[in-house]
PDB file of C-alpha atoms and ligand atoms in Angstrom:
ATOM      1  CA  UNK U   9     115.815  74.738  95.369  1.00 96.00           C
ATOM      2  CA  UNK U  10     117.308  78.106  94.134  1.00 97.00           C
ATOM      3  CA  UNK U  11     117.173  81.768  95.339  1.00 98.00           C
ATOM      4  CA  UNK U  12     116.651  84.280  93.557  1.00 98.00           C
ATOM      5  CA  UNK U  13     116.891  88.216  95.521  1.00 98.00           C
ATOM      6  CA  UNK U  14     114.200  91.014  94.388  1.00 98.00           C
ATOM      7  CA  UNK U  15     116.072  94.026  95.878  1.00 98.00           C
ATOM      8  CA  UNK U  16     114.359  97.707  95.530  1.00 97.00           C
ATOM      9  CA  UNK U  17     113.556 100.590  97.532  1.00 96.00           C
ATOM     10  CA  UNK U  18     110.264 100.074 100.100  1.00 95.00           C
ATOM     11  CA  UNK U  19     107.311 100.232  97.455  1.00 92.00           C
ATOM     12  CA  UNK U  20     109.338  99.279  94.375  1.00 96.00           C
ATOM     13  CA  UNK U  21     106.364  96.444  93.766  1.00 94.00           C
ATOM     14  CA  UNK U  22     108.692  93.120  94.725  1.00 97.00           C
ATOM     15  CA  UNK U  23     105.729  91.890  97.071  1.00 95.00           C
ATOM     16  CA  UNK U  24     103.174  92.638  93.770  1.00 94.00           C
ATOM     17  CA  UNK U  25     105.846  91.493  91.114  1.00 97.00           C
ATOM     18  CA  UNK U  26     106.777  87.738  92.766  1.00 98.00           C
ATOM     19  CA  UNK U  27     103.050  87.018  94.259  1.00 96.00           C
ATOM     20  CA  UNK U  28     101.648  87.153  91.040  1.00 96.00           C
ATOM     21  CA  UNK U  29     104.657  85.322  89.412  1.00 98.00           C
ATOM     22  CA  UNK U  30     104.284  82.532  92.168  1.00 97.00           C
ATOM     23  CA  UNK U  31     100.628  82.467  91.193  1.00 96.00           C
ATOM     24  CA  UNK U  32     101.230  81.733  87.054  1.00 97.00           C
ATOM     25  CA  UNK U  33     103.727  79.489  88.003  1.00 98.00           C
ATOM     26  CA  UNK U  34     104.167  76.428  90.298  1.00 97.00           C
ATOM     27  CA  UNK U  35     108.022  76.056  90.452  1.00 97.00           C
ATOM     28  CA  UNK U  36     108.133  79.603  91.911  1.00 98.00           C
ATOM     29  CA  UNK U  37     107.496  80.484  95.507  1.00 98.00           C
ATOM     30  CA  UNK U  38     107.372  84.143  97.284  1.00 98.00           C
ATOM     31  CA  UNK U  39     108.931  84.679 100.181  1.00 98.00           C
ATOM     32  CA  UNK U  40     108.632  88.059 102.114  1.00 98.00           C
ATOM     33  CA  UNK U  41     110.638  88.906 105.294  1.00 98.00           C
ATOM     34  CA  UNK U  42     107.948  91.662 105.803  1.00 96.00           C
ATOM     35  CA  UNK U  43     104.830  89.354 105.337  1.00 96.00           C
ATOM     36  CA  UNK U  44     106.890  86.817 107.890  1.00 97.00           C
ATOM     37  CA  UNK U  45     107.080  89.248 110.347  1.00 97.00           C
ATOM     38  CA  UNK U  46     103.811  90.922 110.372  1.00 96.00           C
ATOM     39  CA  UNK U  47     103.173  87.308 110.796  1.00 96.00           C
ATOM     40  CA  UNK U  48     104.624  86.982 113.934  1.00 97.00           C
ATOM     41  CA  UNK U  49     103.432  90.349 115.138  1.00 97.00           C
ATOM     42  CA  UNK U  50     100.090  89.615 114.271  1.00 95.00           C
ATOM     43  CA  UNK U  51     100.712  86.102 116.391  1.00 97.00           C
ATOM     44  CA  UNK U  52     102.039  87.904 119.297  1.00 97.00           C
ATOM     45  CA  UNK U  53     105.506  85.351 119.170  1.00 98.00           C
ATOM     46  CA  UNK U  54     108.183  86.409 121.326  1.00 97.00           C
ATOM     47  CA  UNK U  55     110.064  87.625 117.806  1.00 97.00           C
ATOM     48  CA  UNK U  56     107.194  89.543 116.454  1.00 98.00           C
ATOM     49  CA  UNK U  57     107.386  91.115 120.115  1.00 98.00           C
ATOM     50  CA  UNK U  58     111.131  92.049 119.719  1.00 98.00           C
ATOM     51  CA  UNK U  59     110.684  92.798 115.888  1.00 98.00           C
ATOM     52  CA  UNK U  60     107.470  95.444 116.428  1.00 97.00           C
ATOM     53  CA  UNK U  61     108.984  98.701 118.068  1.00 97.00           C
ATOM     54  CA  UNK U  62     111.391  98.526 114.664  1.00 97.00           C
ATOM     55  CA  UNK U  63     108.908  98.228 112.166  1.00 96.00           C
ATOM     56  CA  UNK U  64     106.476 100.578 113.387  1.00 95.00           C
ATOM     57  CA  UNK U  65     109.745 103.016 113.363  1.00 94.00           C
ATOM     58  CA  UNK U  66     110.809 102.284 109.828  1.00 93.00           C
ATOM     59  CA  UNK U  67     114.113 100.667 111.283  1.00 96.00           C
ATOM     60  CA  UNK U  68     115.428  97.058 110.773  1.00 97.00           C
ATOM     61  CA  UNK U  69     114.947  94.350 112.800  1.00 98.00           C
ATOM     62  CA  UNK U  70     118.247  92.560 114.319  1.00 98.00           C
ATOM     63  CA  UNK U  71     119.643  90.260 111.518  1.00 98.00           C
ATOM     64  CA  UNK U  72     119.922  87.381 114.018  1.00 98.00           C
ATOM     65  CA  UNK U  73     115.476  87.790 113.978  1.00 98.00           C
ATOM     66  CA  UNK U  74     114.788  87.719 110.583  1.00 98.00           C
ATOM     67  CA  UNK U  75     117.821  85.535 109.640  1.00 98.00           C
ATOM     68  CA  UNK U  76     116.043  82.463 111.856  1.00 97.00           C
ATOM     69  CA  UNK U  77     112.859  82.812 110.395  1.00 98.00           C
ATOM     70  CA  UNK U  78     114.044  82.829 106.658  1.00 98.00           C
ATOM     71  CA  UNK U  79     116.837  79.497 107.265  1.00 97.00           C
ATOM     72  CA  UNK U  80     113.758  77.905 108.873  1.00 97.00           C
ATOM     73  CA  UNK U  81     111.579  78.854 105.682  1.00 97.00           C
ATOM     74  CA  UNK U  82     114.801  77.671 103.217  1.00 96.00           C
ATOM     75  CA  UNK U  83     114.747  74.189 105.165  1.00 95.00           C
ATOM     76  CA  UNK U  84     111.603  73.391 104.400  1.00 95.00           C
ATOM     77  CA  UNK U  85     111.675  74.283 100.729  1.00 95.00           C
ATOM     78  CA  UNK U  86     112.653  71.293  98.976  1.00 92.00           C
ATOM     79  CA  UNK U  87     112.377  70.104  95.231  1.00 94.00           C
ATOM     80  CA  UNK U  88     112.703  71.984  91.640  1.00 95.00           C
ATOM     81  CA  UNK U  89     111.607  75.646  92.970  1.00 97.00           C
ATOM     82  CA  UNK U  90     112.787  78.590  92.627  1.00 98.00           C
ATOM     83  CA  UNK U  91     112.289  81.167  95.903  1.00 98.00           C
ATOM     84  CA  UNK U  92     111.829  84.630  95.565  1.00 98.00           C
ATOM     85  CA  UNK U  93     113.284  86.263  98.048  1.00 98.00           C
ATOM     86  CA  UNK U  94     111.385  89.832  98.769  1.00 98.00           C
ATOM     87  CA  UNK U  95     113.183  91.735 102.089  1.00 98.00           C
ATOM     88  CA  UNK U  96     115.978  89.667 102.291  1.00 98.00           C
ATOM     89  CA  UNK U  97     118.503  90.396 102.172  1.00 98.00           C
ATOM     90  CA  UNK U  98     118.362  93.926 103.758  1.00 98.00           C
ATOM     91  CA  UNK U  99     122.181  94.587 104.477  1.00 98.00           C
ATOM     92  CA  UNK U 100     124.935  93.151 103.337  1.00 98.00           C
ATOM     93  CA  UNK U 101     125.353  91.322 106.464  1.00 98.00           C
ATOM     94  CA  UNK U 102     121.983  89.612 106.223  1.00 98.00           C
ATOM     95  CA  UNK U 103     123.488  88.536 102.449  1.00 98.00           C
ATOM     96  CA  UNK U 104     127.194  86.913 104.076  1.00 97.00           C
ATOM     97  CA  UNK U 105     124.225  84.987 106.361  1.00 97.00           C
ATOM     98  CA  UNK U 106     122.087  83.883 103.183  1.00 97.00           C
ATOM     99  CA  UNK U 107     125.403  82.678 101.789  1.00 95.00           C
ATOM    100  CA  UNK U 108     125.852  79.845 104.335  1.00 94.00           C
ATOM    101  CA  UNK U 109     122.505  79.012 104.276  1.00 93.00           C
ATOM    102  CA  UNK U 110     123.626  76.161 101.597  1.00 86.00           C
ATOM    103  CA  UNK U 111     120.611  77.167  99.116  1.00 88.00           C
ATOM    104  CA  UNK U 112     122.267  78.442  95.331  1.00 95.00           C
ATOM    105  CA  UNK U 113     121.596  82.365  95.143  1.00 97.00           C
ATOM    106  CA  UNK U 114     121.144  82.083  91.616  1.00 98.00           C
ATOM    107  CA  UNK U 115     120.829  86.239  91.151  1.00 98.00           C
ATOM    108  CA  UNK U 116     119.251  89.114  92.167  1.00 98.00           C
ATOM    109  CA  UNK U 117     116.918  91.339  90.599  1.00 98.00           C
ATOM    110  CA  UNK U 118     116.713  95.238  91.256  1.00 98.00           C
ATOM    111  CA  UNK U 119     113.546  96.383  90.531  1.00 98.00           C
ATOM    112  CA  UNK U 120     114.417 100.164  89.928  1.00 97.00           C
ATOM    113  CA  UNK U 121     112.127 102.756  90.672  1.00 96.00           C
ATOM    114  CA  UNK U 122     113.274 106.451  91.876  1.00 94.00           C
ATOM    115  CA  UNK U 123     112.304 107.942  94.886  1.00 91.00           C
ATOM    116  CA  UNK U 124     109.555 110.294  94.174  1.00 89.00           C
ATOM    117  CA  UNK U 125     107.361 107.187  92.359  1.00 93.00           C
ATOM    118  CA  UNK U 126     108.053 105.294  95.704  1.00 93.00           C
ATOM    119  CA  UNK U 127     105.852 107.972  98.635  1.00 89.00           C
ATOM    120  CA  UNK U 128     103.023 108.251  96.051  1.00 89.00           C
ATOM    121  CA  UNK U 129     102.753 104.657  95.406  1.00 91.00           C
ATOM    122  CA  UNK U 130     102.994 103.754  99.590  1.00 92.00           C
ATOM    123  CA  UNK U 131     100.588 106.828 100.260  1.00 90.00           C
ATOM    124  CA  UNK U 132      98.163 104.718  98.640  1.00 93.00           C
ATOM    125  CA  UNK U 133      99.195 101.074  99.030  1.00 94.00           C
ATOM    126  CA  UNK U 134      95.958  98.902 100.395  1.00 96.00           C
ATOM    127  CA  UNK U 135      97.288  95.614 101.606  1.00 95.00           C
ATOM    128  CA  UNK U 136      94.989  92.298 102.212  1.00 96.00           C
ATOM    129  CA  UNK U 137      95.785  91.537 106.460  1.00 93.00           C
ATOM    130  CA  UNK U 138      94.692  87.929 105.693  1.00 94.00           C
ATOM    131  CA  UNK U 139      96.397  86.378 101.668  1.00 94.00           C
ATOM    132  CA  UNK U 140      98.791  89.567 101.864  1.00 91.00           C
ATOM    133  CA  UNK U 141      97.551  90.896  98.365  1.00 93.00           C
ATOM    134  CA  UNK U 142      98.552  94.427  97.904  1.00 92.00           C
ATOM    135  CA  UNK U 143      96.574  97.236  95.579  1.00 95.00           C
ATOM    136  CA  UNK U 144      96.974 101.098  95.377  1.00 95.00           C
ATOM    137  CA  UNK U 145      93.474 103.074  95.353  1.00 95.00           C
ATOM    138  CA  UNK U 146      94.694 104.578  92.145  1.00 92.00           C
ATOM    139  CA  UNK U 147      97.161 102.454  90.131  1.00 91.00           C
ATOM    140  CA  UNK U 148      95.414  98.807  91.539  1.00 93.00           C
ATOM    141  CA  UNK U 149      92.089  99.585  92.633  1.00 96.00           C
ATOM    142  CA  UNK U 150      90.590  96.430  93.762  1.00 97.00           C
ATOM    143  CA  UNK U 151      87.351  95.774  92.149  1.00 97.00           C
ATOM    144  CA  UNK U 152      85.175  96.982  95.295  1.00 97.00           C
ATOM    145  CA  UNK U 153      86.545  99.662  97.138  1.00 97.00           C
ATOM    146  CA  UNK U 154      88.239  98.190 100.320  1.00 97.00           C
ATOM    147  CA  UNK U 155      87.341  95.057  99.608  1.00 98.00           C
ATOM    148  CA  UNK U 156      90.155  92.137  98.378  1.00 97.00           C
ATOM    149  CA  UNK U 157      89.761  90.660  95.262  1.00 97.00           C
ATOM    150  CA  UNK U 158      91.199  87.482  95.965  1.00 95.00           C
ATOM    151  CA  UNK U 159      89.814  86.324  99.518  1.00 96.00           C
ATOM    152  CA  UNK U 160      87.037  89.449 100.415  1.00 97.00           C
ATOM    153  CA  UNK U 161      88.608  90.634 103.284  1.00 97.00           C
ATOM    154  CA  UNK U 162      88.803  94.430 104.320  1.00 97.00           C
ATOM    155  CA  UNK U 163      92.167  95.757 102.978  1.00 97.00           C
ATOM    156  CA  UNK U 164      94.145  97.927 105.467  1.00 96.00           C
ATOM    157  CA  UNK U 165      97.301 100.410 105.938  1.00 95.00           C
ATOM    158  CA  UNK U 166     100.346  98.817 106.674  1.00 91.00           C
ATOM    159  CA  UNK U 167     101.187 100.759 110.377  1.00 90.00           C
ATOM    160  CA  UNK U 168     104.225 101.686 108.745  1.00 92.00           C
ATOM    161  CA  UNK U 169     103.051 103.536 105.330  1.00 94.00           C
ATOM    162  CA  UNK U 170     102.473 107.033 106.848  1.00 92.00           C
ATOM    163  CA  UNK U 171     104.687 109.861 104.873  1.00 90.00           C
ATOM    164  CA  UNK U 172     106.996 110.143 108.113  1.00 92.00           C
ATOM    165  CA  UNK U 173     108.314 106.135 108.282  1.00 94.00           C
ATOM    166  CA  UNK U 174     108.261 106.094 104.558  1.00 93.00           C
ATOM    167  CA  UNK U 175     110.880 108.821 104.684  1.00 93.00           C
ATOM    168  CA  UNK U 176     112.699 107.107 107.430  1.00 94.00           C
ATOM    169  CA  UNK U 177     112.124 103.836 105.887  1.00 94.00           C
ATOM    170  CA  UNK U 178     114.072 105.585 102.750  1.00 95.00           C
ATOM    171  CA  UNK U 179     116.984 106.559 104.412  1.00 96.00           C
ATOM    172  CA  UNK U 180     117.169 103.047 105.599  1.00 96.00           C
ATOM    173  CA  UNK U 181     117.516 101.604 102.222  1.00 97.00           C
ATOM    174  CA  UNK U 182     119.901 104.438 100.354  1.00 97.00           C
ATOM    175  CA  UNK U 183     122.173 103.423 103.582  1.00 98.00           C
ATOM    176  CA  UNK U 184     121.884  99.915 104.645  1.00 98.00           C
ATOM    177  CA  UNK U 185     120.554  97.941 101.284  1.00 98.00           C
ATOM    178  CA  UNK U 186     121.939  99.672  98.507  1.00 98.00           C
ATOM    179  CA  UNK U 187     124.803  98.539  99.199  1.00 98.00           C
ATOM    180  CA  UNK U 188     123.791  94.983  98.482  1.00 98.00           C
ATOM    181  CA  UNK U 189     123.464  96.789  94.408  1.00 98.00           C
ATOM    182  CA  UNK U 190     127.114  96.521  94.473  1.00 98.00           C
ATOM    183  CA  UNK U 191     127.845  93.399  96.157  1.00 98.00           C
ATOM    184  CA  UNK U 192     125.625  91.164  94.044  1.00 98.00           C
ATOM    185  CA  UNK U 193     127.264  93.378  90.657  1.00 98.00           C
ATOM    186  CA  UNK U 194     130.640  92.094  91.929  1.00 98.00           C
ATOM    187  CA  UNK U 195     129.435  88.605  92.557  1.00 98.00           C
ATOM    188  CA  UNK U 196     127.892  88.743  88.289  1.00 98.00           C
ATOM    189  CA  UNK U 197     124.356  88.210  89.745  1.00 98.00           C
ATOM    190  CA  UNK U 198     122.499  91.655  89.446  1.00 98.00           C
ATOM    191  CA  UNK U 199     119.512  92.178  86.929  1.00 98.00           C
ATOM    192  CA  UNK U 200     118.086  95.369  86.661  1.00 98.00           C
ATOM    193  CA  UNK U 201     114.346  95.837  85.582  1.00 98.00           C
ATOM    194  CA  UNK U 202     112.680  98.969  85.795  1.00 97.00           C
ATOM    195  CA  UNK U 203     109.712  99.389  88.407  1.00 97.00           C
ATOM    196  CA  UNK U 204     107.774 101.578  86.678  1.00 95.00           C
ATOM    197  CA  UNK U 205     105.262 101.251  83.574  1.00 93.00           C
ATOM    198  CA  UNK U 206     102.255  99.095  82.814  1.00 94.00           C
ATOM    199  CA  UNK U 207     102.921  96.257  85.261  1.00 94.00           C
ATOM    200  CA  UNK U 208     102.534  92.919  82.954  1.00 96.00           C
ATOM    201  CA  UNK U 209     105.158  93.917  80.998  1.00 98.00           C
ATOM    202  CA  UNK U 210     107.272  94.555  84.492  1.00 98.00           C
ATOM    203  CA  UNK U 211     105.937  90.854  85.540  1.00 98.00           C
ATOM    204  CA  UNK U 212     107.590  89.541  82.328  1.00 98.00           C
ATOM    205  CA  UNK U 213     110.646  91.391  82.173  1.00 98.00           C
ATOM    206  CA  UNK U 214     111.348  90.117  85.608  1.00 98.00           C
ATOM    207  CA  UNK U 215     110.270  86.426  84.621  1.00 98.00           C
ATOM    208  CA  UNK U 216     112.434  87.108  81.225  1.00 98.00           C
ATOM    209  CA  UNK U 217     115.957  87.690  83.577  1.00 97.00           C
ATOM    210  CA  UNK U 218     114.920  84.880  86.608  1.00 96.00           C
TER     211      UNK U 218
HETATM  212  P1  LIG F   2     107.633  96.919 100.643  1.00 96.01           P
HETATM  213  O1  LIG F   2     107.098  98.316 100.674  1.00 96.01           O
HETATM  214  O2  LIG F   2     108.079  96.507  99.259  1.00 96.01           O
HETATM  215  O3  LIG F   2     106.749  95.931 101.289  1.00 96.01           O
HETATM  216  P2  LIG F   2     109.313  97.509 102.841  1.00 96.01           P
HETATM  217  O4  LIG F   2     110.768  97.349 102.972  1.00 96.01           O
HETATM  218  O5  LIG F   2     108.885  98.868 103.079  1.00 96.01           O
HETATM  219  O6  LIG F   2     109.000  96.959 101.420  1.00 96.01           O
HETATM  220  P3  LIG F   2     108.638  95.120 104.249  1.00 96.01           P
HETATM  221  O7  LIG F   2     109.619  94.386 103.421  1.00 96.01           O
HETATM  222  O8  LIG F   2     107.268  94.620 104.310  1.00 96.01           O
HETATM  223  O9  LIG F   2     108.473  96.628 103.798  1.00 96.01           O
HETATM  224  O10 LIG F   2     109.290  95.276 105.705  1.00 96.01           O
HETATM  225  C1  LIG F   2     108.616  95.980 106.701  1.00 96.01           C
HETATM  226  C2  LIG F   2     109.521  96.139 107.908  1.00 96.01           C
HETATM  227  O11 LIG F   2     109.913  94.843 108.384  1.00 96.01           O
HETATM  228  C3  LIG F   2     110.845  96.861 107.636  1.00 96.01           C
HETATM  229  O12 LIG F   2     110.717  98.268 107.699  1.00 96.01           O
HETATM  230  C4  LIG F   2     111.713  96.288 108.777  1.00 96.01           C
HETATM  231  O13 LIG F   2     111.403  96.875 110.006  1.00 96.01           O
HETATM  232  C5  LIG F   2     111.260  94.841 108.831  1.00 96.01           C
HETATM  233  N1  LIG F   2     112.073  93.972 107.978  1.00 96.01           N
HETATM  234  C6  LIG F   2     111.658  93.294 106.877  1.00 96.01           C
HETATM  235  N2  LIG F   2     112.665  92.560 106.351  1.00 96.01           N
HETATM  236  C7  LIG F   2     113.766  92.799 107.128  1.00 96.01           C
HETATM  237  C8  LIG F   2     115.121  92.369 107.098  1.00 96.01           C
HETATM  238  N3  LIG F   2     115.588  91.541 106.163  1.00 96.01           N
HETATM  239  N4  LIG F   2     115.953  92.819 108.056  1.00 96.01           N
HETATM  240  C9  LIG F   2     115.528  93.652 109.010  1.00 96.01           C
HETATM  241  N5  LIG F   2     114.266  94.107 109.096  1.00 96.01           N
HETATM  242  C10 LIG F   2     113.377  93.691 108.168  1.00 96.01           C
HETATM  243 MG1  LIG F   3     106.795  94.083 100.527  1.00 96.01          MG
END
């Protein structure tokens, strides 16, 4: 097993981009920290108790948190696969942990997409609570309003997609995960694909750099 990193700003489309990669191809898996730990909140585990009162405020949860959840999900993945990893990383502490993990980090893909695109795009994100499909009412209308495509289940607003976290949620990455731009540069492993544009032909230039 491999890792590959899908870094961008909150809304960038890594959760669209690698679930519908993982679904036209078998050796690739998504993994999302977020989708882990809604999980868990959902669940009412002692993490997603910790981990709640910082999503809801657009913060990060404490690396030791997420960390656990994503070495248990890398020791289970075994064989020819290739994981892509959507949320983690978030700091470049989080990446120093994903180092040890053992698993090959094989490169990391920025999906660029500026600022403005990104509170549009979240202002009208519809995600699936139960297969964790995500539309927009606009750019990815499901085929019935409201209703998922894939498993017919009533799509919802993430807590944390209100204008206000979104901003916070912003600040968040420009400080704490941007930083990871530079440290996978240094390390020869950054791709950069923009986020923007008919989104096949982002699907492929992302499968074209994996
Ligand atoms: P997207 O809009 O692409 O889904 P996002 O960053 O806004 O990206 P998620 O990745 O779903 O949303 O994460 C939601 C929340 O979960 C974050 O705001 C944060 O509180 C928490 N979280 C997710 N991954 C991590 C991580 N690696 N470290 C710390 N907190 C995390
Ligand atoms: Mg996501």
């Amino acid at each position: 097993m491999n890792i590959v990193i899908l870094l961008g700003a909150p809304g960038s489309g890594k959760g669209t981009v690698a679930g519908r990669l993982a679904s036209e191809h078998d050796n690739l898996r998504h993994v999302s920290s977020g989708d882990l730990l809604r999980g868990a909140v959902a669940k009412g585990t002692a993490a997603g108790q910790e981990a709640k009162g910082y999503m809801d405020a657009g913060k990060l949860v404490p690396d030791a948190l997420i960390a656990t959840m994503i070495k248990d999900v890398v020791a289970e993945t075994t064989g020819d696969v290739t994981m892509l990893l959507d949320g983690f990383p978030r700091n470049v502490a989080q990446a120093e942990i994903l180092a040890e993990m053992g698993a090959p980090v094989t490169g990391a893909v920025l999906l660029d997409v500026a600022d403005e695109v990104i509170f549009d795009r979240i202002a009208g994100r519809r995600t699936c609570p139960k297969c964790k499909a995500g539309y927009h009412v606009k750019n990815l209308p499901p085929k019935v309003e409201g209703i998922c495509d894939k498993c017919g289940e009533k799509l919802t607003i993430r807590k944390d997609d209100n204008p206000e976290t979104v901003k916070d949620r912003l600040v968040v990455y420009h400080q704490q995960t941007e930083p990871l731009i530079a440290y996978y540069r240094e390390r020869n492993l950054l791709k950069t694909v923009p986020g923007v544009g008919d989104l096949s032909a982002i699907v492929a230039n992302v499968l074209a750099v994996l």
